[in-house]
mmCIF file of C-alpha atoms and ligand atoms in Angstrom:
data_model
loop_
_atom_site.group_PDB
_atom_site.id
_atom_site.type_symbol
_atom_site.label_atom_id
_atom_site.label_comp_id
_atom_site.label_asym_id
_atom_site.label_seq_id
_atom_site.Cartn_x
_atom_site.Cartn_y
_atom_site.Cartn_z
ATOM 1 C CA MET M 180 -109.529 2.387 66.460
ATOM 2 C CA LYS M 181 -112.550 4.312 65.170
ATOM 3 C CA CYS M 182 -115.898 5.056 66.769
ATOM 4 C CA VAL M 183 -118.443 2.469 65.592
ATOM 5 C CA ARG M 184 -121.058 5.187 65.227
ATOM 6 C CA CYS M 185 -119.441 8.245 63.667
ATOM 7 C CA LYS M 186 -115.994 6.918 62.610
ATOM 8 C CA ALA M 187 -114.182 9.641 64.581
ATOM 9 C CA LYS M 188 -111.184 8.583 66.672
ATOM 10 C CA ALA M 189 -112.370 6.275 69.447
ATOM 11 C CA GLU M 190 -111.574 7.247 73.048
ATOM 12 C CA VAL M 191 -112.849 4.082 74.654
ATOM 13 C CA HIS M 192 -112.790 0.447 73.600
ATOM 14 C CA LEU M 193 -115.290 -2.000 75.075
ATOM 15 C CA ARG M 194 -113.822 -5.466 74.648
ATOM 16 C CA ALA M 195 -117.008 -7.186 75.790
ATOM 17 C CA HIS M 196 -118.874 -5.602 72.861
ATOM 18 C CA ASN M 197 -115.886 -5.394 70.532
ATOM 19 C CA ALA M 198 -116.727 -1.735 69.918
ATOM 20 C CA GLY M 199 -114.967 1.635 70.141
ATOM 21 C CA PHE M 200 -116.626 4.991 70.791
ATOM 22 C CA CYS M 201 -115.685 8.656 70.678
ATOM 23 C CA ARG M 202 -116.758 10.706 73.711
ATOM 24 C CA PRO M 203 -120.168 12.018 72.530
ATOM 25 C CA CYS M 204 -121.148 8.657 71.041
ATOM 26 C CA TYR M 205 -120.070 6.827 74.204
ATOM 27 C CA LEU M 206 -122.200 9.076 76.418
ATOM 28 C CA GLY M 207 -125.149 8.458 74.080
ATOM 29 C CA TYR M 208 -124.493 4.704 74.064
ATOM 30 C CA PHE M 209 -124.415 4.551 77.889
ATOM 31 C CA ARG M 210 -127.626 6.561 78.315
ATOM 32 C CA ARG M 211 -129.374 4.429 75.705
ATOM 33 C CA GLN M 212 -128.341 1.230 77.463
ATOM 34 C CA VAL M 213 -129.840 2.491 80.725
ATOM 35 C CA GLU M 214 -132.993 3.638 78.930
ATOM 36 C CA ARG M 215 -133.370 0.222 77.266
ATOM 37 C CA THR M 216 -132.908 -1.655 80.520
ATOM 38 C CA ILE M 217 -135.527 0.503 82.263
ATOM 39 C CA ALA M 218 -138.003 -0.169 79.441
ATOM 40 C CA HIS M 219 -137.205 -3.859 78.953
ATOM 41 C CA ASP M 220 -137.485 -4.709 82.655
ATOM 42 C CA HIS M 221 -140.446 -2.348 83.277
ATOM 43 C CA MET M 222 -138.543 -0.608 86.061
ATOM 44 C CA PHE M 223 -140.578 2.602 86.272
ATOM 45 C CA ARG M 224 -142.676 5.088 84.330
ATOM 46 C CA PRO M 225 -142.137 8.824 83.828
ATOM 47 C CA ASP M 226 -144.969 9.671 86.250
ATOM 48 C CA GLU M 227 -143.378 7.758 89.130
ATOM 49 C CA ARG M 228 -141.201 9.345 91.825
ATOM 50 C CA ILE M 229 -137.781 7.762 92.177
ATOM 51 C CA LEU M 230 -135.540 7.793 95.231
ATOM 52 C CA VAL M 231 -131.941 7.264 94.111
ATOM 53 C CA ALA M 232 -129.602 5.925 96.797
ATOM 54 C CA VAL M 233 -126.330 7.807 96.292
ATOM 55 C CA SER M 234 -123.045 7.004 97.997
ATOM 56 C CA GLY M 235 -120.923 9.721 96.368
ATOM 57 C CA GLY M 236 -119.268 7.038 94.200
ATOM 58 C CA LYS M 237 -119.252 6.763 90.407
ATOM 59 C CA ASP M 238 -122.070 4.247 89.994
ATOM 60 C CA SER M 239 -124.810 5.959 91.953
ATOM 61 C CA LEU M 240 -123.913 9.462 90.700
ATOM 62 C CA ALA M 241 -123.732 8.231 87.078
ATOM 63 C CA LEU M 242 -127.137 6.623 87.552
ATOM 64 C CA TRP M 243 -128.625 9.801 88.994
ATOM 65 C CA ASP M 244 -127.106 11.845 86.149
ATOM 66 C CA VAL M 245 -128.622 9.563 83.502
ATOM 67 C CA LEU M 246 -132.057 9.477 85.141
ATOM 68 C CA VAL M 247 -132.123 13.277 85.361
ATOM 69 C CA GLY M 248 -131.046 13.507 81.710
ATOM 70 C CA LEU M 249 -133.875 11.151 80.718
ATOM 71 C CA GLY M 250 -136.343 13.458 82.464
ATOM 72 C CA TYR M 251 -137.329 11.268 85.431
ATOM 73 C CA GLN M 252 -138.507 12.778 88.737
ATOM 74 C CA THR M 253 -135.684 11.951 91.114
ATOM 75 C CA THR M 254 -134.595 12.695 94.668
ATOM 76 C CA GLY M 255 -131.240 11.539 96.012
ATOM 77 C CA LEU M 256 -130.762 9.825 99.353
ATOM 78 C CA TYR M 257 -127.366 9.980 101.013
ATOM 79 C CA LEU M 258 -126.948 7.885 104.132
ATOM 80 C CA GLY M 259 -123.898 8.864 106.196
ATOM 81 C CA LEU M 260 -122.371 5.655 107.527
ATOM 82 C CA GLY M 261 -119.970 7.355 109.939
ATOM 83 C CA ILE M 262 -116.913 5.630 108.455
ATOM 84 C CA GLY M 263 -114.380 8.383 109.219
ATOM 85 C CA GLY M 264 -112.909 10.524 106.431
ATOM 86 C CA TYR M 265 -114.345 8.243 103.738
ATOM 87 C CA SER M 266 -117.893 9.137 104.789
ATOM 88 C CA ASP M 267 -117.054 12.862 105.010
ATOM 89 C CA ARG M 268 -115.608 12.897 101.518
ATOM 90 C CA SER M 269 -118.420 10.832 99.987
ATOM 91 C CA ARG M 270 -121.052 13.111 101.532
ATOM 92 C CA GLU M 271 -119.271 16.178 100.107
ATOM 93 C CA ARG M 272 -119.399 14.640 96.603
ATOM 94 C CA ALA M 273 -123.090 13.731 96.867
ATOM 95 C CA GLU M 274 -123.979 17.204 98.151
ATOM 96 C CA ALA M 275 -121.853 18.954 95.520
ATOM 97 C CA PHE M 276 -123.462 16.889 92.735
ATOM 98 C CA ALA M 277 -126.991 17.691 93.919
ATOM 99 C CA GLY M 278 -126.149 21.361 94.638
ATOM 100 C CA ALA M 279 -124.595 22.009 91.215
ATOM 101 C CA ARG M 280 -127.677 20.615 89.441
ATOM 102 C CA ASP M 281 -130.248 21.948 91.892
ATOM 103 C CA LEU M 282 -131.542 18.457 92.666
ATOM 104 C CA PRO M 283 -133.309 17.465 95.896
ATOM 105 C CA LEU M 284 -131.155 15.378 98.244
ATOM 106 C CA VAL M 285 -132.218 13.768 101.524
ATOM 107 C CA VAL M 286 -129.294 13.368 103.914
ATOM 108 C CA ARG M 287 -129.494 11.053 106.928
ATOM 109 C CA SER M 288 -126.603 10.215 109.182
ATOM 110 C CA LEU M 289 -126.361 6.976 111.173
ATOM 111 C CA ALA M 290 -124.361 8.724 113.891
ATOM 112 C CA ASP M 291 -127.424 10.928 114.568
ATOM 113 C CA GLU M 292 -129.902 8.044 114.680
ATOM 114 C CA GLY M 293 -131.005 6.473 117.958
ATOM 115 C CA SER M 294 -128.176 6.419 120.445
ATOM 116 C CA GLY M 295 -125.634 6.841 117.616
ATOM 117 C CA LEU M 296 -125.399 4.116 115.007
ATOM 118 C CA ALA M 297 -122.206 4.876 113.067
ATOM 119 C CA VAL M 298 -121.102 1.627 111.377
ATOM 120 C CA PRO M 299 -117.779 1.229 113.263
ATOM 121 C CA ASP M 300 -119.512 1.750 116.654
ATOM 122 C CA VAL M 301 -122.309 -0.725 115.891
ATOM 123 C CA ALA M 302 -119.800 -3.282 114.577
ATOM 124 C CA ALA M 303 -117.648 -2.922 117.709
ATOM 125 C CA ALA M 304 -120.601 -3.115 120.112
ATOM 126 C CA THR M 305 -122.103 -6.212 118.458
ATOM 127 C CA ARG M 306 -118.817 -7.839 117.373
ATOM 128 C CA ARG M 307 -120.205 -8.136 113.847
ATOM 129 C CA VAL M 308 -118.149 -7.506 110.726
ATOM 130 C CA PRO M 309 -118.795 -3.881 109.658
ATOM 131 C CA CYS M 310 -120.454 -4.883 106.359
ATOM 132 C CA ALA M 311 -123.078 -7.015 108.133
ATOM 133 C CA ALA M 312 -124.086 -4.148 110.419
ATOM 134 C CA CYS M 313 -123.892 -1.659 107.553
ATOM 135 C CA GLY M 314 -126.043 -3.765 105.204
ATOM 136 C CA ALA M 315 -128.856 -4.191 107.734
ATOM 137 C CA MET M 316 -128.925 -0.454 108.531
ATOM 138 C CA LYS M 317 -128.751 0.643 104.891
ATOM 139 C CA ARG M 318 -131.682 -1.621 103.979
ATOM 140 C CA HIS M 319 -133.733 -0.213 106.841
ATOM 141 C CA PHE M 320 -133.104 3.467 106.094
ATOM 142 C CA PHE M 321 -133.527 3.071 102.342
ATOM 143 C CA ASP M 322 -136.924 1.426 102.945
ATOM 144 C CA ALA M 323 -137.933 3.867 105.679
ATOM 145 C CA VAL M 324 -137.026 7.028 103.719
ATOM 146 C CA ALA M 325 -138.735 5.681 100.572
ATOM 147 C CA HIS M 326 -141.868 4.966 102.612
ATOM 148 C CA GLU M 327 -141.831 8.293 104.524
ATOM 149 C CA GLY M 328 -141.368 10.290 101.319
ATOM 150 C CA GLN M 329 -144.047 8.278 99.480
ATOM 151 C CA PHE M 330 -141.734 7.375 96.651
ATOM 152 C CA ASP M 331 -142.770 4.759 94.078
ATOM 153 C CA VAL M 332 -139.340 3.311 93.445
ATOM 154 C CA LEU M 333 -135.928 2.977 95.076
ATOM 155 C CA ALA M 334 -133.069 2.865 92.542
ATOM 156 C CA THR M 335 -129.544 1.765 93.411
ATOM 157 C CA GLY M 336 -126.336 1.972 91.369
ATOM 158 C CA HIS M 337 -125.391 -1.739 91.446
ATOM 159 C CA ASN M 338 -123.468 -2.458 88.257
ATOM 160 C CA LEU M 339 -122.716 -5.609 86.248
ATOM 161 C CA ASP M 340 -119.597 -6.408 88.276
ATOM 162 C CA ASP M 341 -121.552 -6.177 91.556
ATOM 163 C CA GLU M 342 -124.313 -8.402 90.239
ATOM 164 C CA ALA M 343 -121.925 -10.939 88.669
ATOM 165 C CA ALA M 344 -119.954 -11.208 91.940
ATOM 166 C CA ARG M 345 -123.142 -11.637 93.938
ATOM 167 C CA LEU M 346 -124.420 -14.239 91.492
ATOM 168 C CA LEU M 347 -121.159 -16.167 91.618
ATOM 169 C CA GLY M 348 -121.249 -16.167 95.431
ATOM 170 C CA ASN M 349 -124.868 -17.338 95.462
ATOM 171 C CA VAL M 350 -124.200 -20.056 92.873
ATOM 172 C CA LEU M 351 -121.057 -21.348 94.563
ATOM 173 C CA ARG M 352 -123.088 -22.060 97.695
ATOM 174 C CA TRP M 353 -126.379 -22.724 95.852
ATOM 175 C CA GLN M 354 -128.190 -20.244 98.030
ATOM 176 C CA ARG M 355 -131.559 -20.816 96.419
ATOM 177 C CA ASP M 356 -133.389 -18.220 98.527
ATOM 178 C CA HIS M 357 -130.800 -15.569 97.599
ATOM 179 C CA LEU M 358 -130.976 -16.547 93.923
ATOM 180 C CA ALA M 359 -134.746 -16.184 94.134
ATOM 181 C CA ARG M 360 -134.348 -12.556 95.202
ATOM 182 C CA GLN M 361 -131.477 -11.629 92.875
ATOM 183 C CA ARG M 362 -133.511 -9.691 90.363
ATOM 184 C CA PRO M 363 -133.044 -6.256 88.782
ATOM 185 C CA VAL M 364 -136.625 -5.399 89.772
ATOM 186 C CA LEU M 365 -138.040 -6.451 93.142
ATOM 187 C CA GLU M 366 -141.730 -5.804 93.526
ATOM 188 C CA PRO M 367 -142.841 -4.805 97.046
ATOM 189 C CA THR M 368 -144.154 -7.577 99.300
ATOM 190 C CA HIS M 369 -145.735 -5.115 101.768
ATOM 191 C CA PRO M 370 -147.556 -1.752 101.370
ATOM 192 C CA LYS M 371 -144.710 -0.015 103.224
ATOM 193 C CA PHE M 372 -142.113 -1.317 100.776
ATOM 194 C CA VAL M 373 -141.481 0.254 97.372
ATOM 195 C CA ARG M 374 -140.260 -1.380 94.171
ATOM 196 C CA LYS M 375 -136.462 -1.744 94.095
ATOM 197 C CA VAL M 376 -134.587 -1.467 90.822
ATOM 198 C CA LYS M 377 -131.012 -1.618 89.506
ATOM 199 C CA PRO M 378 -130.909 0.175 86.145
ATOM 200 C CA LEU M 379 -127.112 -0.293 85.746
ATOM 201 C CA TYR M 380 -127.072 -4.059 86.258
ATOM 202 C CA LEU M 381 -125.957 -4.781 82.695
ATOM 203 C CA LEU M 382 -123.300 -2.040 82.548
ATOM 204 C CA SER M 383 -119.838 -2.863 83.853
ATOM 205 C CA GLU M 384 -117.903 -0.970 86.490
ATOM 206 C CA TYR M 385 -115.517 0.125 83.731
ATOM 207 C CA GLU M 386 -118.341 1.438 81.541
ATOM 208 C CA THR M 387 -119.800 3.359 84.490
ATOM 209 C CA ALA M 388 -116.404 4.780 85.429
ATOM 210 C CA VAL M 389 -115.844 5.948 81.837
ATOM 211 C CA TYR M 390 -119.311 7.560 81.773
ATOM 212 C CA ALA M 391 -118.700 9.359 85.089
ATOM 213 C CA PHE M 392 -115.266 10.554 83.947
ATOM 214 C CA MET M 393 -116.413 11.682 80.483
ATOM 215 C CA SER M 394 -119.406 13.575 81.842
ATOM 216 C CA GLY M 395 -117.243 15.394 84.387
ATOM 217 C CA ILE M 396 -118.870 13.940 87.504
ATOM 218 C CA ASP M 397 -116.738 14.552 90.578
ATOM 219 C CA TYR M 398 -117.082 11.309 92.543
ATOM 220 C CA VAL M 399 -115.269 9.811 95.492
ATOM 221 C CA VAL M 400 -112.646 7.507 93.974
ATOM 222 C CA GLU M 401 -111.584 5.705 97.147
ATOM 223 C CA GLU M 402 -113.490 2.584 98.179
ATOM 224 C CA CYS M 403 -114.966 2.161 101.633
ATOM 225 C CA PRO M 404 -112.023 0.998 103.812
ATOM 226 C CA ASN M 405 -114.097 -2.010 104.916
ATOM 227 C CA ALA M 406 -114.493 -3.245 101.332
ATOM 228 C CA GLU M 407 -110.929 -4.582 101.251
ATOM 229 C CA GLY M 408 -111.589 -7.757 103.187
ATOM 230 C CA ALA M 409 -114.925 -8.437 101.540
ATOM 231 C CA THR M 410 -115.317 -11.817 99.813
ATOM 232 C CA GLN M 411 -117.065 -9.980 96.998
ATOM 233 C CA LEU M 412 -113.666 -8.657 95.891
ATOM 234 C CA VAL M 413 -112.315 -12.205 95.532
ATOM 235 C CA TYR M 414 -115.273 -13.045 93.294
ATOM 236 C CA LYS M 415 -114.769 -9.840 91.307
ATOM 237 C CA ASP M 416 -111.131 -10.703 90.785
ATOM 238 C CA ALA M 417 -111.995 -14.235 89.593
ATOM 239 C CA LEU M 418 -114.612 -12.844 87.221
ATOM 240 C CA ASN M 419 -112.146 -10.278 85.850
ATOM 241 C CA ARG M 420 -109.778 -13.102 84.945
ATOM 242 C CA LEU M 421 -112.547 -14.958 83.167
ATOM 243 C CA GLU M 422 -113.521 -11.741 81.403
ATOM 244 C CA THR M 423 -109.952 -11.189 80.179
ATOM 245 C CA ALA M 424 -109.812 -14.718 78.782
ATOM 246 C CA SER M 425 -113.286 -14.493 77.290
ATOM 247 C CA PRO M 426 -114.720 -10.960 76.904
ATOM 248 C CA GLY M 427 -118.460 -10.745 77.515
ATOM 249 C CA THR M 428 -118.518 -13.503 80.161
ATOM 250 C CA LYS M 429 -119.884 -11.299 82.970
ATOM 251 C CA HIS M 430 -122.594 -9.851 80.765
ATOM 252 C CA ALA M 431 -123.750 -13.291 79.597
ATOM 253 C CA PHE M 432 -123.546 -14.730 83.131
ATOM 254 C CA VAL M 433 -125.840 -12.089 84.625
ATOM 255 C CA LYS M 434 -128.129 -11.462 81.663
ATOM 256 C CA GLU M 435 -128.837 -15.130 80.986
ATOM 257 C CA PHE M 436 -129.389 -15.823 84.659
ATOM 258 C CA VAL M 437 -131.970 -13.046 84.904
ATOM 259 C CA ARG M 438 -133.663 -13.802 81.603
ATOM 260 C CA THR M 439 -133.700 -17.611 81.652
ATOM 261 C CA ALA M 440 -132.598 -19.258 84.916
ATOM 262 C CA GLN M 441 -133.848 -16.895 87.608
ATOM 263 C CA THR M 442 -137.499 -17.961 87.448
ATOM 264 C CA LEU M 443 -136.469 -21.549 88.272
ATOM 265 C CA PHE M 444 -135.799 -20.316 91.797
ATOM 266 C CA ALA M 445 -139.025 -18.309 92.197
ATOM 267 C CA ASP M 446 -140.592 -20.839 94.588
ATOM 268 C CA ASP M 447 -137.632 -20.514 96.924
ATOM 269 C CA ALA M 448 -138.555 -16.878 97.588
ATOM 270 C CA ALA M 449 -141.638 -17.950 99.504
ATOM 271 C CA ARG M 450 -140.913 -16.242 102.802
ATOM 272 C CA GLY M 451 -144.565 -15.350 103.249
ATOM 273 C CA VAL M 452 -145.938 -11.853 103.646
ATOM 274 C CA PRO M 453 -144.155 -9.801 106.313
ATOM 275 C CA GLY M 454 -146.024 -8.353 109.286
ATOM 276 C CA GLU M 455 -145.028 -5.051 110.950
ATOM 277 C CA CYS M 456 -142.270 -4.405 113.440
ATOM 278 C CA GLN M 457 -143.660 -3.614 116.908
ATOM 279 C CA GLN M 458 -140.899 -1.074 117.395
ATOM 280 C CA CYS M 459 -140.634 0.959 114.175
ATOM 281 C CA GLY M 460 -143.686 -0.186 112.204
ATOM 282 C CA MET M 461 -141.707 -1.190 109.130
ATOM 283 C CA PRO M 462 -142.257 -4.658 107.587
ATOM 284 C CA ALA M 463 -140.777 -7.523 109.610
ATOM 285 C CA PHE M 464 -140.842 -11.313 109.589
ATOM 286 C CA GLY M 465 -140.733 -11.554 113.392
ATOM 287 C CA ALA M 466 -142.083 -9.385 116.216
ATOM 288 C CA ILE M 467 -139.384 -6.808 115.534
ATOM 289 C CA CYS M 468 -137.420 -6.133 112.342
ATOM 290 C CA SER M 469 -133.745 -6.990 111.974
ATOM 291 C CA PHE M 470 -132.784 -3.308 112.247
ATOM 292 C CA CYS M 471 -134.607 -2.817 115.555
ATOM 293 C CA SER M 472 -133.176 -6.037 116.932
ATOM 294 C CA LEU M 473 -129.701 -4.795 115.991
ATOM 295 C CA VAL M 474 -130.378 -1.475 117.756
ATOM 296 C CA ARG M 475 -131.624 -3.326 120.870
ATOM 297 C CA GLU M 476 -128.483 -5.422 120.889
ATOM 298 C CA VAL M 477 -126.272 -2.314 120.610
ATOM 299 C CA GLU M 478 -128.141 -0.576 123.421
ATOM 300 C CA ALA M 479 -128.055 -3.624 125.710
ATOM 301 C CA LYS M 480 -124.311 -4.050 125.173
ATOM 302 C CA ARG M 481 -123.659 -0.349 125.784
ATOM 303 C CA ALA M 482 -125.742 -0.397 128.970
ATOM 304 C CA ARG M 483 -123.869 -3.476 130.226
ATOM 305 C CA ARG M 484 -120.522 -1.851 129.472
ATOM 306 C CA ALA M 485 -121.519 1.404 131.203
ATOM 307 C CA ALA M 486 -122.682 -0.560 134.272
ATOM 308 C CA ALA M 487 -119.411 -2.504 134.347
ATOM 309 C CA GLU M 488 -117.416 0.726 134.118
ATOM 310 C CA LEU M 489 -119.398 2.252 136.986
ATOM 311 C CA THR M 490 -118.772 -0.801 139.134
ATOM 312 C CA ALA M 491 -115.087 -0.798 138.248
ATOM 313 C CA GLY M 492 -114.805 2.957 138.886
HETATM 314 S S1 LIG B 544 -120.158 0.685 102.693
HETATM 315 FE FE1 LIG B 544 -120.899 -0.686 104.259
HETATM 316 FE FE2 LIG B 544 -120.035 -1.372 101.835
HETATM 317 FE FE3 LIG B 544 -118.338 -0.194 103.574
HETATM 318 S S2 LIG B 544 -119.091 -1.105 105.488
HETATM 319 FE FE4 LIG B 544 -119.156 -2.724 103.956
HETATM 320 S S3 LIG B 544 -121.253 -2.637 103.232
HETATM 321 S S4 LIG B 544 -117.900 -1.967 102.298
HETATM 322 S S5 LIG B 544 -121.003 -1.419 99.890
HETATM 323 ZN ZN1 LIG B 545 -138.206 -2.129 113.344
#
């Protein structure tokens, strides 16, 4: 197969687009796709400051690489989740990426926050599944760091496969409120929130992996050990089968939802305007935000356990 652009020998074949590319043309194609998405969805302007949430994986590092290449003002944010060796290795990759390119990187670690909020400890204390605890804490720190640093935008590396799996899950249960918020650009609903964007939402996991590999990005290949049991993987698997039978399915599913169907759910997003959390001051729909209520729960359970141990001892 030949490259559709320069007719050199193709190194990658994208079945969804029925196109082959050589390495330089593929890198150009990928960057252009990101650039187009940013412009089409009015994600951000060159004068805005972007906080890029990086996990050390291929998607977020590829995103950061492209944004830097396009000349945007970016700072990385790495949040250490405290998930054993996986977190150590992912932090190393994020730091090495930023260090080699002389890019600013904010590093926060959940184990150092409050009374120690590493994901496995919080999950054990509250008997929640790790991903539920992790999701609530990530959302809080992403928002808080973006607000503290006065950034205009928070960008995440969610790709087409992530968005298609999330959409399938939301559609299967007709979660209208979730569908209302499943957008590649979420405008802030409170002055302490920033705009949230997903510039890779139309590029597949495969396309992102090829970009990261071809541009020599050293990323953590292993998945978070907690991802294995996640329902999202079942949806991804189902979508991959559909994609094999009919290339381009995922792209059409997500793109057409966002461009034509999504607005039908807009009214379901009416959660009102958030107030402020009495504990941390970040936006909240109740007296305290979901992060602070999680922390309170962890602390109460730890205190009860310590008291029980004292009595037993
Ligand atoms: S990091 Fe956190 Fe994911 Fe790991 S604990 Fe679950 S939510 S799987 S993206
Ligand atoms: Zn709070």
